[in-house]
Amino acid sequence: MLEIHPSYPALASVAEKYPTHRGSLFQTYNDILLAQQWRDVQVIDLARCKRGAIQGRRPRTAADADLLLHIVPCSLAESISLAWIQDVFAALANPPSIYLAVVSDDSSIVYYKLSSGIVKPSI
Amino acid sequence: MSSGKSKGPNKGGARRHENDRIYAHPLPLIFSDPSSSRTRSILGLLGLSRSQVINPHCEGYYDPSTRSVWVVNQRDSEILWRRGFFGKGNLSRSEPSWFVRQVKDRKSRQVDSGANKMTSEEIREKRRADRKQFKLDRAAAIAKVAAEAETIFETEGRVVVPALFGPEIPSGSTWKSKTAESERESSGSLENAESKREDENEGEEEEELLEDMEHLQLTLSEAFFLAWNFDCLTILDPETACFDEPLSLPEIWTTFQQIYLAPPIPTLPTPELQLDNPFLIHYAVYHHYRSLGWVVKNGLKFCVDYLLYKRGPVFTHAEFAIVVCPVYEDPQDQEVSITNLRNASPFTWSWLSTINRANSQVMKTLILTYVTIPARSRLSKEMLKTPACFAHYSVREVIVRRFIPARMRD
């Protein structure tokens, strides 16, 4: 069903390569592109982690609008270890932080921000 | 919270009446009686009724990648949401409102609109912006008081302890959104309009026909509940060759279970149906609470499996948070199990404490729902071919409340 969705072509290559994670990638891509309205949204292939990820920038009106941010989708059924998280950071060339998108089967997505190292609270 | 809820054109009572009208039916099926009230009362005395069941006959497509059923048709989407709060818009917080938000966005770019009725996403953004501003104001006030205490000490030598509360420091109840709502909206929208007009002139702002990219997504439990109990949902399989074939109930029953049993290597045959399939466990819980009248929604945001609403998300916040704990009647079954069931082993105290704390913070009561999986030795394989196997599953609840002996004396 998701193959015939208009947004599928942008994901097709990565989705075909890792069919188990197709659903969460599709869900997250649509949420980021259409609902959150991020700019310069692209799907990237994390071969080392055997899944796809998404990169993009926040809408122009947001804070940090020019930062390139990375989002890694995963589903509620998976279990995630520290090694997994470290792999993801390494595969993305060690950005200061990444977003983990946990997708549920009713299309709810919860985003977690994971930073490498200690981060001071903003306020 | 602080500035008081924004009361737009639908203040309190009017909004409640409108909600009562729109969400009047708790289920997709409606009973209607064409006869006059006199005929109805006469027939009623005899125990008869001419009321008919009106079935909306909705359609949905089964999608194995997202393990859900998609309702693409707008009429069906609306009916399923409004009559029972089934499903969730995949680009929205609850009801599919993406298209409406896009249209509004476009309109506000062209015309400076005043305060119209906001979608729930817009209300949420406004609430977050207000809270951020409140925190900034409070931090500034606290810093100011501390600085004053410093100067007093330097000039007069008197020690004043800077207060963290008090008349000068805004608290949740006293803080008011600095600029009036309308001012902020008009200045905000002016800024947005200006910057967006610039974008339009610079880039290629395609104001082409907007296509609705959103659908209503039903979980497998919801879809099965509607199809099996009310026969008001037809589930189509988009993979079939020429045109979409509706799945029969037995096919739905097996397909929904097999999706969880899919082998890691596609060439291996699908294993046979199991008693501890996550679909069976979750459906048992879903059906249990729905049949008691609760509206059951996903609880991902609160670290739990389900949230129970008394009437619906539109009316009040969820009062209960459900964590599903499957229990095997026969412990041996657990050892040979091929499905990886969550929470099938007891969880640690720290985890239970965490979930309880997270939910008490948002004023929800945590409920542990134990589902007993019948022993394989007791049930034959034939039982799994129909939902009749549910008679052998039991659902029990345990409510968890934190007890603080020093404070709770009543």
JSON list of C-alpha atoms in Angstrom, two decimals, chain A residues 6-110:
[
{"chain": "A", "resi": 6, "resn": "PRO", "atom": "CA", "xyz": [3.16, 9.76, -3.78]},
{"chain": "A", "resi": 7, "resn": "SER", "atom": "CA", "xyz": [6.07, 10.08, -1.37]},
{"chain": "A", "resi": 8, "resn": "TYR", "atom": "CA", "xyz": [7.36, 6.54, -1.98]},
{"chain": "A", "resi": 9, "resn": "PRO", "atom": "CA", "xyz": [9.72, 7.26, -4.92]},
{"chain": "A", "resi": 10, "resn": "ALA", "atom": "CA", "xyz": [11.98, 9.31, -2.66]},
{"chain": "A", "resi": 11, "resn": "LEU", "atom": "CA", "xyz": [12.35, 6.34, -0.33]},
{"chain": "A", "resi": 12, "resn": "ALA", "atom": "CA", "xyz": [12.22, 3.52, -2.83]},
{"chain": "A", "resi": 13, "resn": "SER", "atom": "CA", "xyz": [15.89, 2.54, -3.05]},
{"chain": "A", "resi": 14, "resn": "VAL", "atom": "CA", "xyz": [16.51, 2.45, 0.68]},
{"chain": "A", "resi": 15, "resn": "ALA", "atom": "CA", "xyz": [13.11, 0.91, 1.45]},
{"chain": "A", "resi": 16, "resn": "GLU", "atom": "CA", "xyz": [13.67, -1.95, -1.01]},
{"chain": "A", "resi": 17, "resn": "LYS", "atom": "CA", "xyz": [17.09, -2.63, 0.45]},
{"chain": "A", "resi": 18, "resn": "TYR", "atom": "CA", "xyz": [15.86, -2.95, 4.04]},
{"chain": "A", "resi": 19, "resn": "PRO", "atom": "CA", "xyz": [12.28, -4.23, 3.82]},
{"chain": "A", "resi": 20, "resn": "THR", "atom": "CA", "xyz": [11.89, -4.88, 7.56]},
{"chain": "A", "resi": 21, "resn": "HIS", "atom": "CA", "xyz": [12.24, -1.20, 8.33]},
{"chain": "A", "resi": 22, "resn": "ARG", "atom": "CA", "xyz": [10.17, 0.03, 5.43]},
{"chain": "A", "resi": 23, "resn": "GLY", "atom": "CA", "xyz": [7.14, 0.92, 7.51]},
{"chain": "A", "resi": 24, "resn": "SER", "atom": "CA", "xyz": [8.91, 3.04, 10.10]},
{"chain": "A", "resi": 25, "resn": "LEU", "atom": "CA", "xyz": [11.01, 4.80, 7.46]},
{"chain": "A", "resi": 26, "resn": "PHE", "atom": "CA", "xyz": [7.92, 5.65, 5.44]},
{"chain": "A", "resi": 27, "resn": "GLN", "atom": "CA", "xyz": [6.00, 6.88, 8.47]},
{"chain": "A", "resi": 28, "resn": "THR", "atom": "CA", "xyz": [8.84, 9.07, 9.73]},
{"chain": "A", "resi": 29, "resn": "TYR", "atom": "CA", "xyz": [9.64, 10.47, 6.29]},
{"chain": "A", "resi": 30, "resn": "ASN", "atom": "CA", "xyz": [6.06, 11.57, 5.78]},
{"chain": "A", "resi": 31, "resn": "ASP", "atom": "CA", "xyz": [5.78, 13.06, 9.24]},
{"chain": "A", "resi": 32, "resn": "ILE", "atom": "CA", "xyz": [8.99, 15.07, 8.86]},
{"chain": "A", "resi": 33, "resn": "LEU", "atom": "CA", "xyz": [8.33, 16.22, 5.33]},
{"chain": "A", "resi": 34, "resn": "LEU", "atom": "CA", "xyz": [4.59, 16.87, 5.43]},
{"chain": "A", "resi": 35, "resn": "ALA", "atom": "CA", "xyz": [3.53, 17.35, 9.03]},
{"chain": "A", "resi": 36, "resn": "GLN", "atom": "CA", "xyz": [6.62, 18.95, 10.59]},
{"chain": "A", "resi": 37, "resn": "GLN", "atom": "CA", "xyz": [7.43, 20.60, 7.27]},
{"chain": "A", "resi": 38, "resn": "TRP", "atom": "CA", "xyz": [11.18, 20.34, 7.37]},
{"chain": "A", "resi": 39, "resn": "ARG", "atom": "CA", "xyz": [13.28, 21.48, 4.42]},
{"chain": "A", "resi": 40, "resn": "ASP", "atom": "CA", "xyz": [15.96, 19.71, 2.38]},
{"chain": "A", "resi": 41, "resn": "VAL", "atom": "CA", "xyz": [14.65, 16.34, 3.52]},
{"chain": "A", "resi": 42, "resn": "GLN", "atom": "CA", "xyz": [16.64, 13.38, 2.19]},
{"chain": "A", "resi": 43, "resn": "VAL", "atom": "CA", "xyz": [16.72, 9.68, 2.86]},
{"chain": "A", "resi": 44, "resn": "ILE", "atom": "CA", "xyz": [20.19, 8.29, 3.52]},
{"chain": "A", "resi": 45, "resn": "ASP", "atom": "CA", "xyz": [21.42, 4.72, 3.65]},
{"chain": "A", "resi": 46, "resn": "LEU", "atom": "CA", "xyz": [23.14, 3.59, 6.84]},
{"chain": "A", "resi": 47, "resn": "ALA", "atom": "CA", "xyz": [24.64, 0.40, 5.48]},
{"chain": "A", "resi": 48, "resn": "ARG", "atom": "CA", "xyz": [26.48, -0.29, 8.71]},
{"chain": "A", "resi": 49, "resn": "CYS", "atom": "CA", "xyz": [23.22, -0.33, 10.69]},
{"chain": "A", "resi": 50, "resn": "LYS", "atom": "CA", "xyz": [21.24, -2.01, 7.91]},
{"chain": "A", "resi": 51, "resn": "ARG", "atom": "CA", "xyz": [18.53, 0.62, 7.87]},
{"chain": "A", "resi": 52, "resn": "GLY", "atom": "CA", "xyz": [17.70, 3.97, 6.36]},
{"chain": "A", "resi": 53, "resn": "ALA", "atom": "CA", "xyz": [17.80, 7.33, 8.07]},
{"chain": "A", "resi": 54, "resn": "ILE", "atom": "CA", "xyz": [16.54, 10.81, 7.28]},
{"chain": "A", "resi": 55, "resn": "GLN", "atom": "CA", "xyz": [18.29, 14.13, 7.28]},
{"chain": "A", "resi": 56, "resn": "GLY", "atom": "CA", "xyz": [16.83, 17.58, 6.96]},
{"chain": "A", "resi": 57, "resn": "ARG", "atom": "CA", "xyz": [16.53, 21.08, 8.33]},
{"chain": "A", "resi": 58, "resn": "ARG", "atom": "CA", "xyz": [13.81, 22.58, 10.48]},
{"chain": "A", "resi": 59, "resn": "PRO", "atom": "CA", "xyz": [11.32, 25.06, 8.98]},
{"chain": "A", "resi": 60, "resn": "ARG", "atom": "CA", "xyz": [12.67, 28.54, 8.41]},
{"chain": "A", "resi": 61, "resn": "THR", "atom": "CA", "xyz": [10.70, 29.99, 11.30]},
{"chain": "A", "resi": 62, "resn": "ALA", "atom": "CA", "xyz": [12.21, 27.62, 13.89]},
{"chain": "A", "resi": 63, "resn": "ALA", "atom": "CA", "xyz": [15.27, 28.04, 16.07]},
{"chain": "A", "resi": 64, "resn": "ASP", "atom": "CA", "xyz": [18.43, 26.42, 14.61]},
{"chain": "A", "resi": 65, "resn": "ALA", "atom": "CA", "xyz": [16.84, 26.58, 11.20]},
{"chain": "A", "resi": 66, "resn": "ASP", "atom": "CA", "xyz": [20.07, 25.97, 9.33]},
{"chain": "A", "resi": 67, "resn": "LEU", "atom": "CA", "xyz": [21.40, 22.99, 11.24]},
{"chain": "A", "resi": 68, "resn": "LEU", "atom": "CA", "xyz": [21.40, 19.71, 9.36]},
{"chain": "A", "resi": 69, "resn": "LEU", "atom": "CA", "xyz": [19.69, 17.21, 11.66]},
{"chain": "A", "resi": 70, "resn": "HIS", "atom": "CA", "xyz": [19.54, 13.43, 11.46]},
{"chain": "A", "resi": 71, "resn": "ILE", "atom": "CA", "xyz": [16.63, 11.18, 12.35]},
{"chain": "A", "resi": 72, "resn": "VAL", "atom": "CA", "xyz": [16.79, 7.43, 12.70]},
{"chain": "A", "resi": 73, "resn": "PRO", "atom": "CA", "xyz": [13.43, 5.65, 12.59]},
{"chain": "A", "resi": 74, "resn": "CYS", "atom": "CA", "xyz": [12.81, 2.47, 14.51]},
{"chain": "A", "resi": 75, "resn": "SER", "atom": "CA", "xyz": [9.72, 0.53, 15.45]},
{"chain": "A", "resi": 76, "resn": "LEU", "atom": "CA", "xyz": [8.32, -0.30, 18.86]},
{"chain": "A", "resi": 77, "resn": "ALA", "atom": "CA", "xyz": [9.01, -3.98, 18.25]},
{"chain": "A", "resi": 78, "resn": "GLU", "atom": "CA", "xyz": [12.77, -3.52, 18.17]},
{"chain": "A", "resi": 79, "resn": "SER", "atom": "CA", "xyz": [15.08, -3.52, 21.15]},
{"chain": "A", "resi": 80, "resn": "ILE", "atom": "CA", "xyz": [17.84, -0.99, 21.13]},
{"chain": "A", "resi": 81, "resn": "SER", "atom": "CA", "xyz": [21.18, -1.35, 22.84]},
{"chain": "A", "resi": 82, "resn": "LEU", "atom": "CA", "xyz": [23.96, 1.12, 23.49]},
{"chain": "A", "resi": 83, "resn": "ALA", "atom": "CA", "xyz": [26.00, -0.63, 20.82]},
{"chain": "A", "resi": 84, "resn": "TRP", "atom": "CA", "xyz": [23.21, 0.01, 18.35]},
{"chain": "A", "resi": 85, "resn": "ILE", "atom": "CA", "xyz": [23.17, 3.69, 19.25]},
{"chain": "A", "resi": 86, "resn": "GLN", "atom": "CA", "xyz": [26.95, 3.92, 18.97]},
{"chain": "A", "resi": 87, "resn": "ASP", "atom": "CA", "xyz": [26.80, 2.30, 15.55]},
{"chain": "A", "resi": 88, "resn": "VAL", "atom": "CA", "xyz": [24.30, 4.88, 14.40]},
{"chain": "A", "resi": 89, "resn": "PHE", "atom": "CA", "xyz": [26.43, 7.77, 15.61]},
{"chain": "A", "resi": 90, "resn": "ALA", "atom": "CA", "xyz": [29.46, 6.31, 13.87]},
{"chain": "A", "resi": 91, "resn": "ALA", "atom": "CA", "xyz": [27.55, 5.70, 10.64]},
{"chain": "A", "resi": 92, "resn": "LEU", "atom": "CA", "xyz": [26.41, 9.33, 10.59]},
{"chain": "A", "resi": 93, "resn": "ALA", "atom": "CA", "xyz": [29.99, 10.60, 11.10]},
{"chain": "A", "resi": 94, "resn": "ASN", "atom": "CA", "xyz": [29.48, 11.53, 14.75]},
{"chain": "A", "resi": 95, "resn": "PRO", "atom": "CA", "xyz": [27.07, 14.44, 14.78]},
{"chain": "A", "resi": 96, "resn": "PRO", "atom": "CA", "xyz": [26.57, 16.17, 18.17]},
{"chain": "A", "resi": 97, "resn": "SER", "atom": "CA", "xyz": [23.07, 14.74, 18.44]},
{"chain": "A", "resi": 98, "resn": "ILE", "atom": "CA", "xyz": [20.59, 12.57, 16.58]},
{"chain": "A", "resi": 99, "resn": "TYR", "atom": "CA", "xyz": [16.86, 12.08, 16.81]},
{"chain": "A", "resi": 100, "resn": "LEU", "atom": "CA", "xyz": [15.44, 8.63, 17.34]},
{"chain": "A", "resi": 101, "resn": "ALA", "atom": "CA", "xyz": [11.92, 8.28, 15.94]},
{"chain": "A", "resi": 102, "resn": "VAL", "atom": "CA", "xyz": [9.94, 5.47, 17.57]},
{"chain": "A", "resi": 103, "resn": "VAL", "atom": "CA", "xyz": [7.02, 4.55, 15.36]},
{"chain": "A", "resi": 104, "resn": "SER", "atom": "CA", "xyz": [3.96, 2.71, 16.58]},
{"chain": "A", "resi": 105, "resn": "ASP", "atom": "CA", "xyz": [1.44, 0.85, 14.41]},
{"chain": "A", "resi": 106, "resn": "ASP", "atom": "CA", "xyz": [-1.26, 3.48, 14.82]},
{"chain": "A", "resi": 107, "resn": "SER", "atom": "CA", "xyz": [1.17, 5.99, 13.23]},
{"chain": "A", "resi": 108, "resn": "SER", "atom": "CA", "xyz": [2.08, 7.73, 16.52]},
{"chain": "A", "resi": 109, "resn": "ILE", "atom": "CA", "xyz": [5.70, 8.82, 16.46]},
{"chain": "A", "resi": 110, "resn": "VAL", "atom": "CA", "xyz": [7.71, 9.80, 19.50]}
]
